Amino acid sequence: MGLIIALVVGGIIGWLASIVMRTDAQQGILLNIVVGIVGSLLGSFLLGPLLGGGNIMSGSLDIRTLLVALLGAIILLAIVNLFRRGRAR
């Protein structure tokens, strides 16, 4: 059950991050899920000690975890845009 919740929340987080970074038209639902989950892992690694949130794969879904996952997904999309276009938007 935790995997299904992680996929759904990862899809929503990835979709929100793609709207913020204006890459929503280029991504499908599968890439939104991947961006959300990988962004959550990246955010929990980089921002978890500062903000105190975990990752969505651990099963704790409080506001700090969702904020860390969203910020991690935005950072991930900024890095992808930087390598793809040579600049971050």
One Martini backbone bead per residue (centre of mass of N, CA, C, O) as a GRO file, in nm:
protein
   89
    1MET     BB    1   0.054   0.065  -0.017
    2GLY     BB    2   0.303   0.258  -0.010
    3LEU     BB    3   0.362   0.254  -0.316
    4ILE     BB    4   0.099   0.383  -0.413
    5ILE     BB    5   0.130   0.646  -0.256
    6ALA     BB    6   0.404   0.727  -0.380
    7LEU     BB    7   0.299   0.745  -0.673
    8VAL     BB    8   0.079   0.956  -0.631
    9VAL     BB    9   0.248   1.174  -0.487
   10GLY     BB   10   0.471   1.187  -0.703
   11GLY     BB   11   0.285   1.283  -0.931
   12ILE     BB   12   0.193   1.546  -0.795
   13ILE     BB   13   0.471   1.669  -0.741
   14GLY     BB   14   0.571   1.659  -1.037
   15TRP     BB   15   0.343   1.836  -1.151
   16LEU     BB   16   0.396   2.089  -0.978
   17ALA     BB   17   0.692   2.126  -1.068
   18SER     BB   18   0.625   2.153  -1.377
   19ILE     BB   19   0.462   2.412  -1.341
   20VAL     BB   20   0.681   2.588  -1.211
   21MET     BB   21   0.899   2.513  -1.458
   22ARG     BB   22   0.750   2.487  -1.741
   23THR     BB   23   0.725   2.139  -1.824
   24ASP     BB   24   0.434   2.010  -1.872
   25ALA     BB   25   0.421   1.966  -2.192
   26GLN     BB   26   0.679   1.751  -2.189
   27GLN     BB   27   0.518   1.574  -1.985
   28GLY     BB   28   0.417   1.293  -1.832
   29ILE     BB   29   0.307   1.086  -1.591
   30LEU     BB   30   0.564   0.917  -1.562
   31LEU     BB   31   0.763   1.157  -1.528
   32ASN     BB   32   0.623   1.278  -1.281
   33ILE     BB   33   0.676   1.039  -1.094
   34VAL     BB   34   0.983   1.036  -1.118
   35VAL     BB   35   1.030   1.328  -1.026
   36GLY     BB   36   0.893   1.300  -0.749
   37ILE     BB   37   1.068   1.068  -0.630
   38VAL     BB   38   1.355   1.176  -0.691
   39GLY     BB   39   1.304   1.453  -0.559
   40SER     BB   40   1.255   1.340  -0.277
   41LEU     BB   41   1.533   1.211  -0.240
   42LEU     BB   42   1.694   1.470  -0.292
   43GLY     BB   43   1.556   1.647  -0.074
   44SER     BB   44   1.623   1.461   0.172
   45PHE     BB   45   1.929   1.490   0.135
   46LEU     BB   46   1.956   1.812   0.121
   47LEU     BB   47   1.687   1.926   0.310
   48GLY     BB   48   1.624   1.746   0.558
   49PRO     BB   49   1.818   1.868   0.781
   50LEU     BB   50   1.686   2.158   0.765
   51LEU     BB   51   1.354   2.078   0.763
   52GLY     BB   52   1.282   1.760   0.859
   53GLY     BB   53   1.227   1.585   0.619
   54GLY     BB   54   1.147   1.330   0.428
   55ASN     BB   55   1.027   1.072   0.235
   56ILE     BB   56   0.776   0.915   0.047
   57MET     BB   57   0.891   0.615   0.087
   58SER     BB   58   0.856   0.604   0.411
   59GLY     BB   59   0.535   0.720   0.470
   60SER     BB   60   0.570   1.016   0.550
   61LEU     BB   61   0.291   1.270   0.528
   62ASP     BB   62   0.388   1.562   0.576
   63ILE     BB   63   0.452   1.890   0.514
   64ARG     BB   64   0.764   1.863   0.506
   65THR     BB   65   0.780   1.631   0.304
   66LEU     BB   66   0.630   1.776   0.072
   67LEU     BB   67   0.822   2.020   0.055
   68VAL     BB   68   1.083   1.860  -0.001
   69ALA     BB   69   0.977   1.720  -0.257
   70LEU     BB   70   0.920   1.977  -0.420
   71LEU     BB   71   1.205   2.101  -0.405
   72GLY     BB   72   1.351   1.856  -0.530
   73ALA     BB   73   1.195   1.861  -0.803
   74ILE     BB   74   1.282   2.146  -0.883
   75ILE     BB   75   1.585   2.092  -0.880
   76LEU     BB   76   1.579   1.867  -1.090
   77LEU     BB   77   1.455   2.040  -1.323
   78ALA     BB   78   1.683   2.253  -1.323
   79ILE     BB   79   1.909   2.058  -1.400
   80VAL     BB   80   1.786   1.957  -1.663
   81ASN     BB   81   1.761   2.240  -1.796
   82LEU     BB   82   2.062   2.310  -1.784
   83PHE     BB   83   2.154   2.070  -1.974
   84ARG     BB   84   1.952   2.113  -2.212
   85ARG     BB   85   1.975   2.455  -2.247
   86GLY     BB   86   2.201   2.609  -2.052
   87ARG     BB   87   1.952   2.688  -1.856
   88ALA     BB   88   1.766   2.827  -1.596
   89ARG     BB   89   1.420   2.911  -1.514
   0.00000   0.00000   0.00000
